[in-house]
XYZ file of C-alpha atoms in Angstrom:
178
model
C 19.029 -8.988 -19.029
C 15.978 -9.790 -21.085
C 14.214 -7.027 -23.030
C 10.824 -8.731 -22.713
C 11.164 -9.493 -18.997
C 12.610 -6.030 -18.301
C 9.663 -4.412 -20.103
C 7.114 -6.447 -18.150
C 8.857 -5.728 -14.862
C 9.119 -2.012 -15.667
C 5.328 -1.915 -15.953
C 4.861 -3.916 -12.755
C 7.481 -2.063 -10.711
C 6.462 1.394 -11.890
C 4.361 3.938 -10.099
C 1.250 3.572 -12.255
C -0.219 0.088 -12.812
C -0.341 -1.265 -9.279
C -1.446 1.974 -7.587
C -4.332 2.066 -10.085
C -5.093 -1.596 -9.307
C -5.140 -0.841 -5.560
C -7.442 2.107 -6.233
C -9.837 -0.059 -8.236
C -9.891 -2.673 -5.471
C -10.678 -0.114 -2.780
C -13.391 1.576 -4.854
C -14.954 -1.811 -5.509
C -14.840 -2.589 -1.802
C -16.649 0.678 -1.041
C -19.609 -0.185 -3.265
C -20.048 -3.953 -2.938
C -21.967 -5.944 -0.381
C -24.924 -8.303 -0.485
C -26.958 -6.011 1.734
C -26.661 -2.730 3.616
C -24.841 -4.423 6.489
C -22.313 -6.019 4.132
C -21.711 -2.714 2.366
C -21.155 -0.934 5.683
C -18.658 -3.619 6.746
C -16.767 -3.152 3.472
C -16.863 0.624 3.841
C -15.314 0.305 7.289
C -12.627 -1.879 5.700
C -12.144 0.905 3.148
C -11.640 3.449 5.937
C -9.195 1.164 7.747
C -7.147 0.460 4.602
C -6.975 4.109 3.549
C -5.994 5.209 7.047
C -3.360 2.438 7.228
C -1.853 3.668 3.951
C -1.814 7.244 5.245
C -0.136 6.189 8.479
C 2.394 4.086 6.524
C 3.307 7.053 4.304
C 3.717 9.247 7.378
C 5.886 6.636 9.116
C 8.091 6.230 6.027
C 8.471 10.007 5.735
C 9.503 10.302 9.385
C 11.975 7.422 9.062
C 13.420 8.964 5.891
C 14.003 12.231 7.742
C 15.836 10.397 10.534
C 17.839 7.934 8.465
C 19.126 7.932 4.893
C 20.085 4.694 3.222
C 21.452 4.821 -0.322
C 19.729 2.767 -2.972
C 21.282 -0.281 -4.653
C 21.937 1.595 -7.907
C 23.879 4.174 -5.864
C 25.825 1.617 -3.849
C 26.656 -0.575 -6.861
C 26.958 1.770 -9.858
C 27.394 -0.067 -13.136
C 26.233 -3.354 -11.627
C 22.577 -2.433 -11.309
C 20.587 -1.857 -14.482
C 18.135 0.874 -13.494
C 15.381 0.916 -16.121
C 13.296 3.856 -14.933
C 13.785 7.107 -13.026
C 16.221 7.404 -10.124
C 14.418 8.020 -6.831
C 16.234 10.500 -4.612
C 14.803 9.664 -1.193
C 16.039 7.041 1.234
C 15.838 3.409 0.242
C 14.757 2.240 3.701
C 11.930 1.480 4.184
C 10.473 1.000 0.717
C 7.594 3.456 0.412
C 5.822 1.548 -2.359
C 5.991 -1.710 -0.405
C 4.796 0.027 2.776
C 1.796 1.387 0.887
C 0.968 -1.943 -0.749
C 1.319 -3.987 2.413
C -0.477 -1.417 4.599
C -3.356 -1.517 2.136
C -3.431 -5.323 2.256
C -3.136 -5.498 6.052
C -5.852 -2.841 6.393
C -8.161 -5.227 4.573
C -6.806 -8.450 6.149
C -7.846 -7.613 9.697
C -11.516 -7.327 8.706
C -11.788 -9.553 5.594
C -8.924 -12.020 5.026
C -10.376 -13.346 1.775
C -10.518 -9.876 0.202
C -6.885 -9.231 1.156
C -5.419 -12.015 -1.007
C -5.214 -9.992 -4.236
C -3.756 -6.891 -2.517
C -1.083 -9.067 -0.879
C -0.198 -10.677 -4.208
C 0.033 -7.238 -5.845
C 2.165 -5.864 -2.987
C 4.548 -8.818 -3.286
C 4.827 -8.413 -7.064
C 5.375 -4.652 -6.716
C 8.047 -5.227 -4.073
C 9.815 -7.885 -6.134
C 9.864 -5.548 -9.128
C 11.437 -2.762 -7.109
C 14.187 -5.107 -5.883
C 14.623 -6.529 -9.401
C 15.381 -3.063 -10.757
C 17.792 -2.118 -8.000
C 15.568 0.531 -6.471
C 15.398 -1.264 -3.099
C 17.308 -3.855 -1.122
C 15.312 -6.851 0.182
C 15.726 -5.489 3.717
C 13.973 -2.295 2.585
C 10.972 -4.448 1.688
C 11.151 -6.233 5.045
C 11.234 -2.881 6.836
C 8.238 -1.731 4.812
C 6.392 -4.950 5.633
C 6.940 -4.433 9.359
C 5.997 -0.763 9.053
C 2.770 -1.797 7.324
C 1.841 -4.220 10.099
C 2.348 -1.567 12.778
C 0.568 1.227 10.905
C -2.362 -1.038 10.019
C -2.805 -1.926 13.689
C -2.576 1.765 14.581
C -5.215 2.595 11.976
C -7.576 -0.007 13.381
C -7.034 1.249 16.946
C -7.448 4.871 15.848
C -10.786 4.130 14.173
C -11.998 2.431 17.363
C -10.788 5.370 19.420
C -12.728 7.920 17.356
C -15.692 5.572 16.868
C -18.570 7.965 16.500
C -16.761 9.746 13.649
C -16.591 6.780 11.209
C -20.262 6.010 11.859
C -21.266 9.639 11.273
C -19.120 9.759 8.134
C -20.769 6.661 6.691
C -24.256 7.945 7.561
C -23.481 11.269 5.909
C -22.159 9.498 2.808
C -25.372 7.433 2.625
C -27.483 10.586 2.820
C -25.551 11.951 -0.144
C -26.018 8.625 -1.984
C -22.253 8.041 -1.953
C -22.342 4.918 0.194
């Protein structure tokens, strides 16, 4: 136990800082690009990452309905120092890690360089959740695998409905939002 380290990790492992960081990254991706073609490529990455996160959340929800795994602070009461609120849903797979890794994988498939920071943030977020006894390491592994699958599904889905993403981006450009 270290009050300073625990405080830092409570900020990192919480539900505020890193989701805001992911949001800032994705908004930046939407608007940057050296030219119109570069911006459109980044906006397609945006769509893929957001869809991957949505699919990951859906997959975690379905898995939680089918299987309940108690959290470390429930399994080892008194041994785990839970610093923040007690989640009540299943520990497996880790929803926060699934979101972070799905976001990163959604970017990785189209722009590996831009996915480095999201991967680092997802790893830090996951470590913090294990550090505080909210998840087991295998919950993070399950979330990682879930993120890979849902990111691939998102990419395939966008290809399957191809005219829709193009129309969406054209409509956003007409409204000066892209």
